[in-house]
Structure formats: structure tokens, C-alpha cells
Coordinates of C-alpha atoms and ligand atoms in Angstrom, one line a residue:
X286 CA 0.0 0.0 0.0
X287 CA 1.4 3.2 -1.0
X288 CA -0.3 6.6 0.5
X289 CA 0.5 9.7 -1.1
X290 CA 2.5 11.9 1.6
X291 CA 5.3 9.8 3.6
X292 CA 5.1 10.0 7.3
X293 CA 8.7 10.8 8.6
X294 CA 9.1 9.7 12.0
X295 CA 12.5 10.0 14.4
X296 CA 13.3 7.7 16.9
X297 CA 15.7 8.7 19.7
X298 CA 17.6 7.0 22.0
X299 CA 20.7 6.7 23.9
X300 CA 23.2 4.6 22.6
X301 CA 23.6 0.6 23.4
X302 CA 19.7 0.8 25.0
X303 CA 18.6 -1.2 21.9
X304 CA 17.2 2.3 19.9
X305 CA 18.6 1.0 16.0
X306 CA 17.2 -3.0 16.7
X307 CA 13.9 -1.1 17.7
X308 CA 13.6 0.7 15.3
X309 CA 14.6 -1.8 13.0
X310 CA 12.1 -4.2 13.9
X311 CA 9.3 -1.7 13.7
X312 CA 10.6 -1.3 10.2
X313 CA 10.2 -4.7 9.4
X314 CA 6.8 -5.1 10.8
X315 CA 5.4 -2.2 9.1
X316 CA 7.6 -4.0 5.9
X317 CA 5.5 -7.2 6.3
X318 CA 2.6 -5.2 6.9
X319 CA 2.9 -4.4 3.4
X320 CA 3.9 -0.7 3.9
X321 CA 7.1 0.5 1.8
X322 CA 9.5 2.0 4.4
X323 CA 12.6 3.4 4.6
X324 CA 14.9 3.7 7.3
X325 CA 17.8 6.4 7.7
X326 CA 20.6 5.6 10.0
X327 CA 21.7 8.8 11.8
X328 CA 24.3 7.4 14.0
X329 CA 27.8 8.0 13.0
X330 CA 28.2 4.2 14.0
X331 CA 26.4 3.8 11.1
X332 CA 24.9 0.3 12.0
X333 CA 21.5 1.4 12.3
X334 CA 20.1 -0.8 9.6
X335 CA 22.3 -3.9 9.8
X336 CA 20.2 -6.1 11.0
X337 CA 17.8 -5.8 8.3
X338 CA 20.8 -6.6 5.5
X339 CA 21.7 -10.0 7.4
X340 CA 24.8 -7.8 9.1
X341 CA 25.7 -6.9 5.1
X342 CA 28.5 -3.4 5.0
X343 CA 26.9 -0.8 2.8
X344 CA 28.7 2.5 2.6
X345 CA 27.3 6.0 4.0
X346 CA 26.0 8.8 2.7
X347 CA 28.9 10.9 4.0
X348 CA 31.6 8.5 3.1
X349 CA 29.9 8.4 -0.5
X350 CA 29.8 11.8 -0.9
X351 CA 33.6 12.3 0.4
X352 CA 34.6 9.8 -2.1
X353 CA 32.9 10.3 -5.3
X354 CA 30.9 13.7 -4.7
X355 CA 28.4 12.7 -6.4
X356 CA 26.6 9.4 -5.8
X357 CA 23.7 7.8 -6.4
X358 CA 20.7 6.5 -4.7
X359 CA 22.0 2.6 -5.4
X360 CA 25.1 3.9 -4.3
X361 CA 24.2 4.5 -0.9
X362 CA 21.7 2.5 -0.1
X363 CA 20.8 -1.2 -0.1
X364 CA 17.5 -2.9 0.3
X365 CA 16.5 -4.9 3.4
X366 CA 14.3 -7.6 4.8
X367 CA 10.6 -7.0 3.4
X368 CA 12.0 -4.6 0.8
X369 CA 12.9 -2.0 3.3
X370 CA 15.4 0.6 2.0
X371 CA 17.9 0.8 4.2
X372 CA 20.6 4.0 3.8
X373 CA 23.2 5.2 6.7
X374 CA 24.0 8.8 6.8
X375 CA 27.6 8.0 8.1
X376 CA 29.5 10.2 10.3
X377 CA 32.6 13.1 10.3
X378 CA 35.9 11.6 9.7
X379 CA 37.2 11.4 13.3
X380 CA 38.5 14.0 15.1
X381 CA 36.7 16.7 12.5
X382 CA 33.3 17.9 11.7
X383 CA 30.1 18.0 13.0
X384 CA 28.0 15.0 12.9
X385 CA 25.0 16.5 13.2
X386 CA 25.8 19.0 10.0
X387 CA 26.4 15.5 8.4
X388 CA 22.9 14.6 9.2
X389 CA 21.6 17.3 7.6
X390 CA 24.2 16.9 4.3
X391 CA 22.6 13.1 3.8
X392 CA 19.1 14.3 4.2
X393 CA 20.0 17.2 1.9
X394 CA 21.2 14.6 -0.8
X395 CA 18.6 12.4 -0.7
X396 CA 16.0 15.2 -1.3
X397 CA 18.4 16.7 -4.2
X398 CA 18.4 12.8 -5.9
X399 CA 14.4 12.6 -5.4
X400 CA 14.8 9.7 -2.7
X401 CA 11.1 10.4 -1.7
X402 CA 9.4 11.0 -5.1
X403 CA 11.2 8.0 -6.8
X404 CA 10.6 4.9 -4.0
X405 CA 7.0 6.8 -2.7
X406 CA 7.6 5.5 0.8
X407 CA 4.4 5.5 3.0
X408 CA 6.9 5.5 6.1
X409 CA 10.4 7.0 6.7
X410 CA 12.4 5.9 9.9
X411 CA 15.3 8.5 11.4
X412 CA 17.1 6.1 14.0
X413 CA 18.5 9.4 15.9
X414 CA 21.8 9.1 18.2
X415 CA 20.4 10.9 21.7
X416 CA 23.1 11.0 24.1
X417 CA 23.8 14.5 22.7
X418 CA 20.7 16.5 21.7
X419 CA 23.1 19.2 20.4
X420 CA 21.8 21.3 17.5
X421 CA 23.5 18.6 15.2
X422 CA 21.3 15.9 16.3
X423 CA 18.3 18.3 16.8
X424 CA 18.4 18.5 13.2
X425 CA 15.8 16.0 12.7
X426 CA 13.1 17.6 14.8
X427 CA 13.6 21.0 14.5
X428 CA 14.2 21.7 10.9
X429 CA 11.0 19.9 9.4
X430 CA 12.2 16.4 8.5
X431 CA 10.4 14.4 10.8
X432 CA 6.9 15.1 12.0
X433 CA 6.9 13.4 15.0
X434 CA 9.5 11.8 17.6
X435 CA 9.4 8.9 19.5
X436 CA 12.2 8.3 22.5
X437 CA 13.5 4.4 23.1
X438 CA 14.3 4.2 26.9
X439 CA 15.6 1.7 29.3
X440 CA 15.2 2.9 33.5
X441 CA 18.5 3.2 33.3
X442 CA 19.2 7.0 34.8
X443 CA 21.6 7.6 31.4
X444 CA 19.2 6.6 29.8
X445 CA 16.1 8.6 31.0
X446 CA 18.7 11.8 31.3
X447 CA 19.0 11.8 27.7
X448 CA 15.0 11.6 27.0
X449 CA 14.6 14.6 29.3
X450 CA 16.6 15.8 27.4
X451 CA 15.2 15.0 24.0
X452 CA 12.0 16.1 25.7
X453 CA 13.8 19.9 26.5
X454 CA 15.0 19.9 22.8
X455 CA 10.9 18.9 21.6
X456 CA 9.4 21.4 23.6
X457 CA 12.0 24.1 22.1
X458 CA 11.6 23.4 18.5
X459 CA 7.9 22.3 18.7
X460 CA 6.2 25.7 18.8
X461 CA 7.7 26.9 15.9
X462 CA 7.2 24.0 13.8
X463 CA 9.7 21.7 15.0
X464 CA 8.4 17.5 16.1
X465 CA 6.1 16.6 18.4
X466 CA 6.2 13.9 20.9
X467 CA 4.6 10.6 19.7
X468 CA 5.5 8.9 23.0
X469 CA 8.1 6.9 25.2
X470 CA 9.3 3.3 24.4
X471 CA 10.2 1.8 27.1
X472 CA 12.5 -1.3 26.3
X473 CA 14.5 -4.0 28.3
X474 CA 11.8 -4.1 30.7
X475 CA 13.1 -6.9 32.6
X476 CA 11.2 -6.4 36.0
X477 CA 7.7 -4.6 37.1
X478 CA 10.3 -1.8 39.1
X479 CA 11.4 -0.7 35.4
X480 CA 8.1 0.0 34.2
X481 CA 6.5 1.7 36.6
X482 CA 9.6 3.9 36.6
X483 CA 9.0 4.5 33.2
X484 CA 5.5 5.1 33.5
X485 CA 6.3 7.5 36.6
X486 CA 8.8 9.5 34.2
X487 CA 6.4 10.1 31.7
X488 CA 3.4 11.0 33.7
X489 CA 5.8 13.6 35.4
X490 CA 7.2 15.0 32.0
X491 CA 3.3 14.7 30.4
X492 CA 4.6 12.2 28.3
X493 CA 3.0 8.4 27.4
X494 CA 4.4 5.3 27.1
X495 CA 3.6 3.6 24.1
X496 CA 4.9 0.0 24.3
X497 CA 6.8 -2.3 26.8
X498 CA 9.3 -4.4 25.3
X499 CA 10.5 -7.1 27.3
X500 CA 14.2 -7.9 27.1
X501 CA 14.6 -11.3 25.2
X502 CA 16.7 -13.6 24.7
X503 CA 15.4 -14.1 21.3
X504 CA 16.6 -10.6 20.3
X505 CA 20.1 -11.4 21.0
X506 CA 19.6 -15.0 19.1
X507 CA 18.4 -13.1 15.7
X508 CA 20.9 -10.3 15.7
X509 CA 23.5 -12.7 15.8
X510 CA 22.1 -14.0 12.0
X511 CA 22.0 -10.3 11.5
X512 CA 18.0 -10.0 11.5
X513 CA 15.4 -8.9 13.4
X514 CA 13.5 -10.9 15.4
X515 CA 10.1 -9.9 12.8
X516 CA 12.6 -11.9 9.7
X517 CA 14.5 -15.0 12.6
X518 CA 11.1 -15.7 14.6
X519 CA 8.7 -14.2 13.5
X520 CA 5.7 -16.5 15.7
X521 CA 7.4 -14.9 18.9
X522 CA 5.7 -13.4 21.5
X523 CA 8.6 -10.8 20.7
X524 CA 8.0 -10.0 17.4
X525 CA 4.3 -9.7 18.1
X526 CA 4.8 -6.4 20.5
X527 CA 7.2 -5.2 17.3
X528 CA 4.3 -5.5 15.5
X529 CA 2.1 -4.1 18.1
X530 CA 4.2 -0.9 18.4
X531 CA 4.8 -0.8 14.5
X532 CA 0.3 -0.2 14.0
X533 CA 0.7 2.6 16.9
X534 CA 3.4 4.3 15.0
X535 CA 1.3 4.1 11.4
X536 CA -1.6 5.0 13.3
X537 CA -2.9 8.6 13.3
X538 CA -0.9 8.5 17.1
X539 CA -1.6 11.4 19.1
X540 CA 1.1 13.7 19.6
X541 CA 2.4 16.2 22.5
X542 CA 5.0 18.5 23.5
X543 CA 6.5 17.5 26.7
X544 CA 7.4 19.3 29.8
X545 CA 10.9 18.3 30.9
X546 CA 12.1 17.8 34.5
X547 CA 14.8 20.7 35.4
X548 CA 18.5 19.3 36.1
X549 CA 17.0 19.4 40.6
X550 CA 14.3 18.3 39.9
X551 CA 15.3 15.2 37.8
X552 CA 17.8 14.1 40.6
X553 CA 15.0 14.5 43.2
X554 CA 12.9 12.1 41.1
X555 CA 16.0 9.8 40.7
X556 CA 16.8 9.6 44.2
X557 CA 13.1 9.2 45.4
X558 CA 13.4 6.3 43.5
X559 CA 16.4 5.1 44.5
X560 CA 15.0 5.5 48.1
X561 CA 11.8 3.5 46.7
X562 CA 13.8 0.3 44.8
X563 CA 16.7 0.3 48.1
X564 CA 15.1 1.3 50.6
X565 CA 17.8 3.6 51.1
X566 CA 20.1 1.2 51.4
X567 CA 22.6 2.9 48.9
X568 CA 22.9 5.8 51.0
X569 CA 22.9 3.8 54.2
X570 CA 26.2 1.9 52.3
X571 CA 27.6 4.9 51.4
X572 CA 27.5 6.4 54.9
X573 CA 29.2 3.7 56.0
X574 CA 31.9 4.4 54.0
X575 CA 32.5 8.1 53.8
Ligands
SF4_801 S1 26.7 20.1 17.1 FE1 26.6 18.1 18.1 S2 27.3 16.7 16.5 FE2 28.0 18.7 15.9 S3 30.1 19.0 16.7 FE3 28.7 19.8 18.2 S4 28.3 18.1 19.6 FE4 29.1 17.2 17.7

């Protein structure tokens, strides 16, 4: 099924809490949905889409553009698992440039080669670094090329840091035209302690968590075939809350502008925790020692 206007939806997260295989496997449901999608790396790691190439190298945007100034769209990208197109922006050359800048050069490109027009996606995936929401990464939600932003968390503290953070960078941007806040993904959920924190985050930030995903073994198993768990076991309990989050997201979702927790008042929340999980053990050990 191809609709006429693409939906372009980032997704955020901090690194190594699972934001490209979530993303990737929300590709591949909406993929075996029957929905054409493409999905844009923007993570100068540039392995944003490997699992839906069976762990395939395909060169970047950047590194394309570096090399032979002027590629093309088979140069630079590759197609996946269910036909999804899969392209990585790439990153600086170490030690110089601005990744972020080089978020917006790829983009850029794949407007000036008629990416959009030529393939007539009905979905278009931005898998967003968000340790940093610097203006490089911001570019994604505040310059118009995504409509709406979903943040992948873990109740990890780094991890909900950097999605108050994204949440500050939303409710800059938004007003003026920038994304909107489709929701929280909460993933790794591993006990009921790391929901409910999750839950207890977004309720405070006005936020909504839109899916719980369960950390699985059966993740780890299909990435190491280089696939998602949609393509490796696709009658999982797994890939069915992929699929579950992957009709949310092509949904008309409803969207918001968050109200971030200030730098006091997200250590408060932290520690109440903390106190809530320990019992205030932690700081009853650490007395002991100081
Ligand atoms: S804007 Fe962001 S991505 Fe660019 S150099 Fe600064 S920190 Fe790095």
C-alpha cells in the first residue's frame, strides 16, 4: 500500500539501550505489513540498519559523498528484509566535523536525488543518536524532517537523562514547527520496578508510554544471524509487541510536546526512587563508608 504523503518519524535514544534493533524491527513489521519504508541511519556508527541486511556493509552517505561527490541512490543505499530501504547517513571523519551538520548533508542529498518521489515511501524511519541532543542531532526535529518523535528508553538513569533531554530539545523546537512527541518506548523491561519507573517518568514529563518491550533472549539470538526478530522468529511473543508498536506508530498517534524535568528536579525524582527500589540502602552503604 502506497499513500501519497510519507510519514517521517524520528526515533531517539541513547546509545547501546537497543534504539537501532527497535527501530529496525518496527521497520520490518510495518515491511511485512505491506507498507514501503525506509529507514535512515543517523548514528555516526552507522549500524543502524544492519540487521535488516543480514549484518551486510553498505557505505554512507557521507563517506559516499567524500569519495565520489556525487553518488547515487544505489550507491548509498541497499534494500533490506521486506524490501525495506535501508541508507546510513555515516559520520565526520574522526577527530573533525560536525555529525550532526552531516545529518543534515545526507538528508539534503537524498532530497536533491528525489529519494522520496522516486521509491513513494508511506513510512520513513530516522534512528537518531540521543546522548547529545546538540543542535547537530536536533536536526531532525527542528528543521522539518520528521513530523513526530518517539524516544527508546531503558530505567537506566543515562538513559532517561537523555530523554529529558530530548523532551527539552521537543518542547523548544515544537512551537515553531519543529516534532512533536509521539511517546516513550520503554525497552528492556526486565522487571515490574522498570516499568513503573517509566510510567512515573512520563506521567511527570506529560509524556505516554507507548509500548513495553521485554528484554529477550530471542533478540540477542536473531541479531546474531543479522536479522530482526520480525525476519528470525517471526511466531514470537517478541516480534508480536514489534508489530504491536509498528500499528501505533502508522496510526494517526496522538502527539504532545512534553514538559521536561529541570537538572534538581530530575535528581529529586531519581533519588526518590532510588529510596523507593533500596530502601535507602545505597545511601545507608555509602554512609558507612565516607
Ligand atoms: S553540534 Fe553536536 S554533533 Fe555537531 S560537533 Fe557539536 S556536539 Fe558534535
Amino acid at each position: 500500500m502506497s499513500t501519497n504523503k510519507p510519514k517521517h518519524i524520528a526515533i531517539y535514544g541513547k546509545g547501546g539501550i537497543g534504539k537501532s534493533t527497535t527501530t529496525s524491527n518496527i521497520s520490518a513489521a510495518l515491511a511485512e505489513a505491506g507498507h514501503r519504508v525506509i529507514q535512515i541511519g543517523c548514528d555516526p556508527k552507522s549500524d543502524s540498519t544492519t540487521i535488516l541486511r543480514g549484518g551486510e556493509d553498505l557505505t554512507t552517505v557521507l563517506d559516499s559523498l567524500r569519495d565520489s561527490g556525487r553518488p547515487t541512490i544505489a550507491d548509498v543505499s541497499a534494500i533490506g528484509f521486506g524490501g525495506v530501504l535501508c541508507i546510513e547517513a555515516g559520520g565526520p571523519v574522526p577527530g573533525v566535523g560536525c555529525a550532526g551538520r552531516g545529518i543534515n548533508a545526507a538528508v539534503d542529498l537524498l532530497h536533491e536525488l528525489k529519494l522520496f518521489e522516486e521509491f513513494k515511501p508511506d513510512y520513513v524511519l530516522y534512528d537518531v543518536l540521543g546522548d547529545v541532543v546538540c543542535g547537530g542531532f536536533a536536526v531532525p526535529i527542528r528543521s522539518g524532517i520528521a513530523e513526530s518523535a518517539f524516544v527508546v528508553t531503558s530505567s537506566d538513569f543515562m538513559a532517561i537523562f537523555a530523554a529529558n533531554n530530548l523532551f527539552k530539545a521537543i518542547s523548544k523546537y515544537a512551537p515553531s514547527g519543529g516534532a512533536r512527541l509521539g511517546g516513550v518506548i520503554a525497552n528492556s523491561i526486565q522487571t515490574p520496578y522498570a516499568s513503573a519507573l517509566i510510567d512515573d517518568f512520563a506521567s511527570r514529563t506529560g509524556t505516554n508510554v507507548v509500548g513495553y518491550v521485554p528484554r529477550s533472549l530471542t533478540v540477542a539470538q536473531s541479531e546474531l544471524y543479522g536479522q530482526t526478530v520480525i525476519e528470525a522468529a517471526p511466531a514470537s511473543e517478541q516480534a508480536d509487541v514489534y508489530r504491536q508498536l509498528a500499528r501505533h506508530i502508522a496510526g494517526d498517534h496522538p502527539v504532545s510536546i512534553p514538559k521536561p524535568l529541570n537538572a534538581p528536579a530530575l535528581k529529586q525524582w531519581a533519588k526518590q526512587w532510588g529510596d523507593r527500589v533500596f530502601g535507602g540502602a545505597a545511601e545507608r552503604r555509602l554512609a558507612e563508608v565516607v
